[in-house]
């Protein structure tokens, strides 16, 4: 059976709609536009070989060599019941990516809070979630996922790496996409039964958890602390030098490593 036939059969098996593009400015923006004009089914996926205006957390730019990496966005509906629980989706997506990469034997996988995927001290991927709050109180989410797969050069990005650099093996991007969606669907469908287990698993995968590290605040002042977990609203919990636990939002703290 050739790959295209196998992939098409698998798409039908996991009940997803896949839109493949040669090039687009942003898969997240395309899927948002698409979802406003059609009643798309849950887990609709958009992927591209070339993203010209990719974004990361806090407006950062994500550059990717054409055809080398997995660039995808997926629509998630009916998962977040209210705004106070939006971070649950971050947990679900991060774990789906980690679990799919574990099956490929990518070494030393962890999550640099809130949404960077790491292999050792190197960033191999990232997640950008954009939520839409609808008039009927429903929350739809566009989940952007970027994984550096077969790219071997990262100019002026010393902390960036890829699956091929971490393993010496090249990978099929379509099979990686399918693996991530399969893991994500399983987590979403099982969330009500195992949400606490998933949250514990996410905390245990946090990059540098339990190690004394230097953190920087917006005023450029530094302090030493240890990551101990993430609270229910998604704020990072750090045990400071005075043995007090402080909670920080994304804009309030930076890990220096």
PDB file of C-alpha atoms in Angstrom:
ATOM      1  CA  UNK A   1       0.000   0.000   0.000  1.00  0.00           C
ATOM      2  CA  UNK A   2       1.481   3.357  -0.963  1.00  0.00           C
ATOM      3  CA  UNK A   3       1.755   6.236   1.519  1.00  0.00           C
ATOM      4  CA  UNK A   4      -1.031   8.362   0.003  1.00  0.00           C
ATOM      5  CA  UNK A   5      -3.566   5.533   0.158  1.00  0.00           C
ATOM      6  CA  UNK A   6      -2.512   4.683   3.699  1.00  0.00           C
ATOM      7  CA  UNK A   7      -2.765   8.314   4.807  1.00  0.00           C
ATOM      8  CA  UNK A   8      -6.171   8.811   3.198  1.00  0.00           C
ATOM      9  CA  UNK A   9      -7.484   5.714   4.968  1.00  0.00           C
ATOM     10  CA  UNK A  10      -6.084   6.934   8.251  1.00  0.00           C
ATOM     11  CA  UNK A  11      -7.640  10.403   7.840  1.00  0.00           C
ATOM     12  CA  UNK A  12     -11.029   8.708   7.479  1.00  0.00           C
ATOM     13  CA  UNK A  13     -10.341   6.445  10.470  1.00  0.00           C
ATOM     14  CA  UNK A  14      -9.669   9.324  12.868  1.00  0.00           C
ATOM     15  CA  UNK A  15     -12.493  11.444  11.367  1.00  0.00           C
ATOM     16  CA  UNK A  16     -10.600  14.543  10.370  1.00  0.00           C
ATOM     17  CA  UNK A  17     -10.653  16.923   7.441  1.00  0.00           C
ATOM     18  CA  UNK A  18      -7.210  17.819   6.120  1.00  0.00           C
ATOM     19  CA  UNK A  19      -6.458  20.888   3.984  1.00  0.00           C
ATOM     20  CA  UNK A  20      -2.980  20.840   2.435  1.00  0.00           C
ATOM     21  CA  UNK A  21      -1.526  24.077   1.061  1.00  0.00           C
ATOM     22  CA  UNK A  22       1.686  24.737  -0.824  1.00  0.00           C
ATOM     23  CA  UNK A  23       2.161  28.153   0.803  1.00  0.00           C
ATOM     24  CA  UNK A  24       0.238  30.519   3.076  1.00  0.00           C
ATOM     25  CA  UNK A  25       1.056  33.454   5.313  1.00  0.00           C
ATOM     26  CA  UNK A  26      -0.273  31.703   8.444  1.00  0.00           C
ATOM     27  CA  UNK A  27      -2.112  28.414   8.879  1.00  0.00           C
ATOM     28  CA  UNK A  28      -3.756  29.797  12.025  1.00  0.00           C
ATOM     29  CA  UNK A  29      -5.086  32.831  10.143  1.00  0.00           C
ATOM     30  CA  UNK A  30      -6.257  30.661   7.235  1.00  0.00           C
ATOM     31  CA  UNK A  31      -8.115  28.272   9.532  1.00  0.00           C
ATOM     32  CA  UNK A  32      -9.714  31.172  11.445  1.00  0.00           C
ATOM     33  CA  UNK A  33     -10.947  32.672   8.154  1.00  0.00           C
ATOM     34  CA  UNK A  34     -12.125  29.250   6.953  1.00  0.00           C
ATOM     35  CA  UNK A  35     -14.014  28.513  10.206  1.00  0.00           C
ATOM     36  CA  UNK A  36     -15.868  31.846  10.098  1.00  0.00           C
ATOM     37  CA  UNK A  37     -17.309  30.982   6.689  1.00  0.00           C
ATOM     38  CA  UNK A  38     -18.055  27.296   7.131  1.00  0.00           C
ATOM     39  CA  UNK A  39     -19.322  25.148   9.961  1.00  0.00           C
ATOM     40  CA  UNK A  40     -16.166  23.064  10.066  1.00  0.00           C
ATOM     41  CA  UNK A  41     -16.022  19.698  11.757  1.00  0.00           C
ATOM     42  CA  UNK A  42     -13.965  19.298  14.891  1.00  0.00           C
ATOM     43  CA  UNK A  43     -10.282  18.506  14.316  1.00  0.00           C
ATOM     44  CA  UNK A  44     -10.174  20.109  10.879  1.00  0.00           C
ATOM     45  CA  UNK A  45      -6.467  20.487  10.064  1.00  0.00           C
ATOM     46  CA  UNK A  46      -4.621  22.907   7.790  1.00  0.00           C
ATOM     47  CA  UNK A  47      -0.991  22.265   6.899  1.00  0.00           C
ATOM     48  CA  UNK A  48       1.467  23.917   4.549  1.00  0.00           C
ATOM     49  CA  UNK A  49       4.934  23.429   3.102  1.00  0.00           C
ATOM     50  CA  UNK A  50       5.757  27.132   3.351  1.00  0.00           C
ATOM     51  CA  UNK A  51       4.469  29.591   5.959  1.00  0.00           C
ATOM     52  CA  UNK A  52       5.526  33.154   5.193  1.00  0.00           C
ATOM     53  CA  UNK A  53       4.307  34.893   8.344  1.00  0.00           C
ATOM     54  CA  UNK A  54       4.458  32.331  11.138  1.00  0.00           C
ATOM     55  CA  UNK A  55       3.970  33.555  14.694  1.00  0.00           C
ATOM     56  CA  UNK A  56       4.982  32.371  18.128  1.00  0.00           C
ATOM     57  CA  UNK A  57       4.178  33.428  21.664  1.00  0.00           C
ATOM     58  CA  UNK A  58       4.032  37.185  22.377  1.00  0.00           C
ATOM     59  CA  UNK A  59       4.325  38.113  18.703  1.00  0.00           C
ATOM     60  CA  UNK A  60       7.631  36.372  18.042  1.00  0.00           C
ATOM     61  CA  UNK A  61       8.367  35.287  14.461  1.00  0.00           C
ATOM     62  CA  UNK A  62       8.854  31.629  13.545  1.00  0.00           C
ATOM     63  CA  UNK A  63      10.905  31.037  10.399  1.00  0.00           C
ATOM     64  CA  UNK A  64      10.940  27.648   8.718  1.00  0.00           C
ATOM     65  CA  UNK A  65      12.761  26.285   5.676  1.00  0.00           C
ATOM     66  CA  UNK A  66      10.348  25.367   2.884  1.00  0.00           C
ATOM     67  CA  UNK A  67       9.281  21.724   2.974  1.00  0.00           C
ATOM     68  CA  UNK A  68      11.468  20.774   5.919  1.00  0.00           C
ATOM     69  CA  UNK A  69       9.154  21.101   8.904  1.00  0.00           C
ATOM     70  CA  UNK A  70       5.663  20.291  10.129  1.00  0.00           C
ATOM     71  CA  UNK A  71       3.475  23.400  10.066  1.00  0.00           C
ATOM     72  CA  UNK A  72      -0.128  22.776  11.026  1.00  0.00           C
ATOM     73  CA  UNK A  73      -3.206  24.254  12.648  1.00  0.00           C
ATOM     74  CA  UNK A  74      -6.153  22.318  14.037  1.00  0.00           C
ATOM     75  CA  UNK A  75      -9.637  23.450  15.024  1.00  0.00           C
ATOM     76  CA  UNK A  76     -10.772  22.304  18.476  1.00  0.00           C
ATOM     77  CA  UNK A  77     -14.410  22.802  19.457  1.00  0.00           C
ATOM     78  CA  UNK A  78     -16.458  21.884  22.533  1.00  0.00           C
ATOM     79  CA  UNK A  79     -13.465  21.255  24.783  1.00  0.00           C
ATOM     80  CA  UNK A  80     -13.081  24.398  26.900  1.00  0.00           C
ATOM     81  CA  UNK A  81     -16.282  24.896  28.960  1.00  0.00           C
ATOM     82  CA  UNK A  82     -15.429  28.403  30.179  1.00  0.00           C
ATOM     83  CA  UNK A  83     -12.671  30.998  30.056  1.00  0.00           C
ATOM     84  CA  UNK A  84     -11.177  30.031  33.411  1.00  0.00           C
ATOM     85  CA  UNK A  85     -10.150  26.646  31.987  1.00  0.00           C
ATOM     86  CA  UNK A  86      -8.471  27.689  28.736  1.00  0.00           C
ATOM     87  CA  UNK A  87      -5.072  26.388  29.890  1.00  0.00           C
ATOM     88  CA  UNK A  88      -6.445  22.842  29.838  1.00  0.00           C
ATOM     89  CA  UNK A  89      -6.080  22.936  26.069  1.00  0.00           C
ATOM     90  CA  UNK A  90      -2.416  23.946  26.380  1.00  0.00           C
ATOM     91  CA  UNK A  91      -1.902  20.874  28.534  1.00  0.00           C
ATOM     92  CA  UNK A  92      -3.756  18.574  26.132  1.00  0.00           C
ATOM     93  CA  UNK A  93      -1.893  19.789  23.041  1.00  0.00           C
ATOM     94  CA  UNK A  94       1.535  19.786  24.698  1.00  0.00           C
ATOM     95  CA  UNK A  95       1.040  16.220  25.896  1.00  0.00           C
ATOM     96  CA  UNK A  96      -0.218  15.106  22.478  1.00  0.00           C
ATOM     97  CA  UNK A  97       2.928  16.453  20.836  1.00  0.00           C
ATOM     98  CA  UNK A  98       5.236  14.979  23.483  1.00  0.00           C
ATOM     99  CA  UNK A  99       3.580  11.556  23.345  1.00  0.00           C
ATOM    100  CA  UNK A 100       3.738  11.409  19.554  1.00  0.00           C
ATOM    101  CA  UNK A 101       7.435  12.342  19.633  1.00  0.00           C
ATOM    102  CA  UNK A 102       8.159   9.779  22.341  1.00  0.00           C
ATOM    103  CA  UNK A 103       6.974   7.087  19.935  1.00  0.00           C
ATOM    104  CA  UNK A 104       9.654   8.318  17.528  1.00  0.00           C
ATOM    105  CA  UNK A 105      12.263   8.001  20.288  1.00  0.00           C
ATOM    106  CA  UNK A 106      13.162  11.689  20.340  1.00  0.00           C
ATOM    107  CA  UNK A 107      15.480  12.079  23.364  1.00  0.00           C
ATOM    108  CA  UNK A 108      14.975  14.091  26.563  1.00  0.00           C
ATOM    109  CA  UNK A 109      11.564  15.522  25.708  1.00  0.00           C
ATOM    110  CA  UNK A 110      10.111  18.220  27.956  1.00  0.00           C
ATOM    111  CA  UNK A 111       7.900  21.318  27.897  1.00  0.00           C
ATOM    112  CA  UNK A 112       9.335  24.778  28.426  1.00  0.00           C
ATOM    113  CA  UNK A 113       6.358  26.607  29.920  1.00  0.00           C
ATOM    114  CA  UNK A 114       3.962  27.321  28.496  1.00  0.00           C
ATOM    115  CA  UNK A 115       4.207  25.889  24.981  1.00  0.00           C
ATOM    116  CA  UNK A 116       7.763  25.233  23.785  1.00  0.00           C
ATOM    117  CA  UNK A 117       8.689  21.632  22.999  1.00  0.00           C
ATOM    118  CA  UNK A 118      12.248  20.807  23.982  1.00  0.00           C
ATOM    119  CA  UNK A 119      14.694  17.981  23.379  1.00  0.00           C
ATOM    120  CA  UNK A 120      17.313  18.442  26.066  1.00  0.00           C
ATOM    121  CA  UNK A 121      18.246  22.126  26.062  1.00  0.00           C
ATOM    122  CA  UNK A 122      17.163  22.617  22.445  1.00  0.00           C
ATOM    123  CA  UNK A 123      13.821  23.899  21.189  1.00  0.00           C
ATOM    124  CA  UNK A 124      12.358  21.631  18.527  1.00  0.00           C
ATOM    125  CA  UNK A 125       8.820  22.967  18.364  1.00  0.00           C
ATOM    126  CA  UNK A 126       6.207  25.353  19.611  1.00  0.00           C
ATOM    127  CA  UNK A 127       2.472  25.773  20.048  1.00  0.00           C
ATOM    128  CA  UNK A 128       0.300  28.856  19.578  1.00  0.00           C
ATOM    129  CA  UNK A 129      -3.341  28.656  20.703  1.00  0.00           C
ATOM    130  CA  UNK A 130      -5.863  31.345  19.758  1.00  0.00           C
ATOM    131  CA  UNK A 131      -9.303  31.162  21.363  1.00  0.00           C
ATOM    132  CA  UNK A 132     -12.524  32.605  19.971  1.00  0.00           C
ATOM    133  CA  UNK A 133     -15.320  33.371  22.433  1.00  0.00           C
ATOM    134  CA  UNK A 134     -18.647  33.063  20.633  1.00  0.00           C
ATOM    135  CA  UNK A 135     -21.975  34.741  21.386  1.00  0.00           C
ATOM    136  CA  UNK A 136     -23.517  31.463  22.595  1.00  0.00           C
ATOM    137  CA  UNK A 137     -20.684  31.169  25.179  1.00  0.00           C
ATOM    138  CA  UNK A 138     -18.969  28.414  23.191  1.00  0.00           C
ATOM    139  CA  UNK A 139     -15.195  28.614  22.829  1.00  0.00           C
ATOM    140  CA  UNK A 140     -13.530  27.552  19.591  1.00  0.00           C
ATOM    141  CA  UNK A 141      -9.750  27.235  19.479  1.00  0.00           C
ATOM    142  CA  UNK A 142      -7.248  27.353  16.659  1.00  0.00           C
ATOM    143  CA  UNK A 143      -4.157  25.398  17.680  1.00  0.00           C
ATOM    144  CA  UNK A 144      -1.003  26.141  15.724  1.00  0.00           C
ATOM    145  CA  UNK A 145       1.774  23.564  15.991  1.00  0.00           C
ATOM    146  CA  UNK A 146       5.228  23.885  14.494  1.00  0.00           C
ATOM    147  CA  UNK A 147       7.803  21.091  14.730  1.00  0.00           C
ATOM    148  CA  UNK A 148      11.316  21.394  13.326  1.00  0.00           C
ATOM    149  CA  UNK A 149      11.599  18.054  11.551  1.00  0.00           C
ATOM    150  CA  UNK A 150      14.245  17.813   8.821  1.00  0.00           C
ATOM    151  CA  UNK A 151      15.811  21.287   8.942  1.00  0.00           C
ATOM    152  CA  UNK A 152      19.539  21.180   9.690  1.00  0.00           C
ATOM    153  CA  UNK A 153      20.557  24.853   9.811  1.00  0.00           C
ATOM    154  CA  UNK A 154      19.225  27.538  12.165  1.00  0.00           C
ATOM    155  CA  UNK A 155      21.013  30.814  11.534  1.00  0.00           C
ATOM    156  CA  UNK A 156      21.421  32.972  14.660  1.00  0.00           C
ATOM    157  CA  UNK A 157      19.215  30.593  16.681  1.00  0.00           C
ATOM    158  CA  UNK A 158      21.651  28.740  18.966  1.00  0.00           C
ATOM    159  CA  UNK A 159      18.901  27.125  21.058  1.00  0.00           C
ATOM    160  CA  UNK A 160      16.969  25.760  18.051  1.00  0.00           C
ATOM    161  CA  UNK A 161      17.193  22.202  16.818  1.00  0.00           C
ATOM    162  CA  UNK A 162      15.177  19.621  14.919  1.00  0.00           C
ATOM    163  CA  UNK A 163      14.255  15.962  15.019  1.00  0.00           C
ATOM    164  CA  UNK A 164      16.919  15.076  12.483  1.00  0.00           C
ATOM    165  CA  UNK A 165      19.628  16.946  14.392  1.00  0.00           C
ATOM    166  CA  UNK A 166      18.621  15.312  17.678  1.00  0.00           C
ATOM    167  CA  UNK A 167      18.493  11.778  16.268  1.00  0.00           C
ATOM    168  CA  UNK A 168      20.385  11.642  12.966  1.00  0.00           C
ATOM    169  CA  UNK A 169      17.202  10.288  11.356  1.00  0.00           C
ATOM    170  CA  UNK A 170      14.889  11.987   8.840  1.00  0.00           C
ATOM    171  CA  UNK A 171      11.143  11.768   9.460  1.00  0.00           C
ATOM    172  CA  UNK A 172       7.945  11.747   7.419  1.00  0.00           C
ATOM    173  CA  UNK A 173       5.968  14.916   8.234  1.00  0.00           C
ATOM    174  CA  UNK A 174       2.576  13.443   7.277  1.00  0.00           C
ATOM    175  CA  UNK A 175       2.988  10.512   9.637  1.00  0.00           C
ATOM    176  CA  UNK A 176       4.046  12.887  12.417  1.00  0.00           C
ATOM    177  CA  UNK A 177       0.926  15.013  11.805  1.00  0.00           C
ATOM    178  CA  UNK A 178      -1.292  11.934  12.003  1.00  0.00           C
ATOM    179  CA  UNK A 179       0.387  10.809  15.198  1.00  0.00           C
ATOM    180  CA  UNK A 180      -0.188  14.179  16.864  1.00  0.00           C
ATOM    181  CA  UNK A 181      -3.870  14.280  15.882  1.00  0.00           C
ATOM    182  CA  UNK A 182      -4.415  10.728  17.074  1.00  0.00           C
ATOM    183  CA  UNK A 183      -2.871  11.545  20.470  1.00  0.00           C
ATOM    184  CA  UNK A 184      -4.785  14.821  20.726  1.00  0.00           C
ATOM    185  CA  UNK A 185      -8.133  13.207  19.969  1.00  0.00           C
ATOM    186  CA  UNK A 186      -7.500  10.513  22.560  1.00  0.00           C
ATOM    187  CA  UNK A 187      -6.608  13.063  25.257  1.00  0.00           C
ATOM    188  CA  UNK A 188      -9.588  15.315  24.467  1.00  0.00           C
ATOM    189  CA  UNK A 189     -12.006  12.389  24.498  1.00  0.00           C
ATOM    190  CA  UNK A 190     -10.588  11.054  27.782  1.00  0.00           C
ATOM    191  CA  UNK A 191     -10.156  14.433  29.516  1.00  0.00           C
ATOM    192  CA  UNK A 192     -13.186  14.220  31.805  1.00  0.00           C
ATOM    193  CA  UNK A 193     -11.950  10.912  33.223  1.00  0.00           C
ATOM    194  CA  UNK A 194      -8.245  11.686  33.543  1.00  0.00           C
ATOM    195  CA  UNK A 195      -7.789  15.463  33.693  1.00  0.00           C
ATOM    196  CA  UNK A 196      -5.892  15.381  36.992  1.00  0.00           C
ATOM    197  CA  UNK A 197      -3.518  12.723  35.671  1.00  0.00           C
ATOM    198  CA  UNK A 198      -2.881  14.824  32.571  1.00  0.00           C
ATOM    199  CA  UNK A 199      -2.134  17.901  34.684  1.00  0.00           C
ATOM    200  CA  UNK A 200       0.326  15.960  36.838  1.00  0.00           C
ATOM    201  CA  UNK A 201       1.969  14.544  33.713  1.00  0.00           C
ATOM    202  CA  UNK A 202       2.320  18.060  32.262  1.00  0.00           C
ATOM    203  CA  UNK A 203       3.914  19.347  35.475  1.00  0.00           C
ATOM    204  CA  UNK A 204       6.343  16.427  35.538  1.00  0.00           C
ATOM    205  CA  UNK A 205       7.462  17.248  31.987  1.00  0.00           C
ATOM    206  CA  UNK A 206       8.287  20.900  32.725  1.00  0.00           C
ATOM    207  CA  UNK A 207      11.723  22.007  31.545  1.00  0.00           C
ATOM    208  CA  UNK A 208      14.179  22.451  34.449  1.00  0.00           C
ATOM    209  CA  UNK A 209      11.544  21.566  37.044  1.00  0.00           C
ATOM    210  CA  UNK A 210      13.018  21.366  40.529  1.00  0.00           C
ATOM    211  CA  UNK A 211      16.385  22.811  39.510  1.00  0.00           C
ATOM    212  CA  UNK A 212      17.663  26.131  40.895  1.00  0.00           C
ATOM    213  CA  UNK A 213      17.475  28.494  37.897  1.00  0.00           C
ATOM    214  CA  UNK A 214      17.836  32.215  37.231  1.00  0.00           C
ATOM    215  CA  UNK A 215      14.667  34.083  36.300  1.00  0.00           C
ATOM    216  CA  UNK A 216      14.309  37.644  35.017  1.00  0.00           C
ATOM    217  CA  UNK A 217      11.439  40.045  35.631  1.00  0.00           C
ATOM    218  CA  UNK A 218      10.347  42.817  33.212  1.00  0.00           C
ATOM    219  CA  UNK A 219      12.403  45.388  35.170  1.00  0.00           C
ATOM    220  CA  UNK A 220      15.510  43.297  34.306  1.00  0.00           C
ATOM    221  CA  UNK A 221      16.008  42.210  37.934  1.00  0.00           C
ATOM    222  CA  UNK A 222      17.022  38.577  38.410  1.00  0.00           C
ATOM    223  CA  UNK A 223      16.286  36.034  41.117  1.00  0.00           C
ATOM    224  CA  UNK A 224      16.948  32.352  41.743  1.00  0.00           C
ATOM    225  CA  UNK A 225      14.048  29.955  42.078  1.00  0.00           C
ATOM    226  CA  UNK A 226      12.761  26.477  41.274  1.00  0.00           C
ATOM    227  CA  UNK A 227       9.848  25.620  39.007  1.00  0.00           C
ATOM    228  CA  UNK A 228       7.388  23.443  40.915  1.00  0.00           C
ATOM    229  CA  UNK A 229       4.405  23.384  38.549  1.00  0.00           C
ATOM    230  CA  UNK A 230       1.602  25.319  36.902  1.00  0.00           C
ATOM    231  CA  UNK A 231      -1.582  26.459  38.655  1.00  0.00           C
ATOM    232  CA  UNK A 232      -5.140  25.950  37.385  1.00  0.00           C
ATOM    233  CA  UNK A 233      -5.096  29.193  35.368  1.00  0.00           C
ATOM    234  CA  UNK A 234      -1.807  28.315  33.682  1.00  0.00           C
ATOM    235  CA  UNK A 235       0.495  30.560  35.706  1.00  0.00           C
ATOM    236  CA  UNK A 236       3.983  29.236  36.417  1.00  0.00           C
ATOM    237  CA  UNK A 237       4.632  28.429  40.074  1.00  0.00           C
ATOM    238  CA  UNK A 238       8.146  29.163  41.323  1.00  0.00           C
ATOM    239  CA  UNK A 239       9.609  28.459  44.757  1.00  0.00           C
ATOM    240  CA  UNK A 240      11.751  31.513  45.480  1.00  0.00           C
ATOM    241  CA  UNK A 241      14.863  31.911  47.627  1.00  0.00           C
ATOM    242  CA  UNK A 242      12.682  32.728  50.641  1.00  0.00           C
ATOM    243  CA  UNK A 243      10.805  29.414  50.317  1.00  0.00           C
ATOM    244  CA  UNK A 244       7.650  31.222  49.138  1.00  0.00           C
ATOM    245  CA  UNK A 245       5.677  30.101  46.098  1.00  0.00           C
ATOM    246  CA  UNK A 246       5.023  32.844  43.547  1.00  0.00           C
ATOM    247  CA  UNK A 247       2.768  32.595  40.486  1.00  0.00           C
ATOM    248  CA  UNK A 248       3.808  34.275  37.237  1.00  0.00           C
ATOM    249  CA  UNK A 249       2.101  34.990  33.923  1.00  0.00           C
ATOM    250  CA  UNK A 250       3.972  34.715  30.610  1.00  0.00           C
ATOM    251  CA  UNK A 251       4.763  38.432  30.454  1.00  0.00           C
ATOM    252  CA  UNK A 252       5.979  38.513  34.049  1.00  0.00           C
ATOM    253  CA  UNK A 253       8.916  36.111  33.954  1.00  0.00           C
ATOM    254  CA  UNK A 254      11.711  34.840  31.716  1.00  0.00           C
ATOM    255  CA  UNK A 255      13.861  31.775  32.340  1.00  0.00           C
ATOM    256  CA  UNK A 256      17.564  32.408  31.679  1.00  0.00           C
ATOM    257  CA  UNK A 257      19.490  29.313  30.629  1.00  0.00           C
TER     258      UNK A 257
END
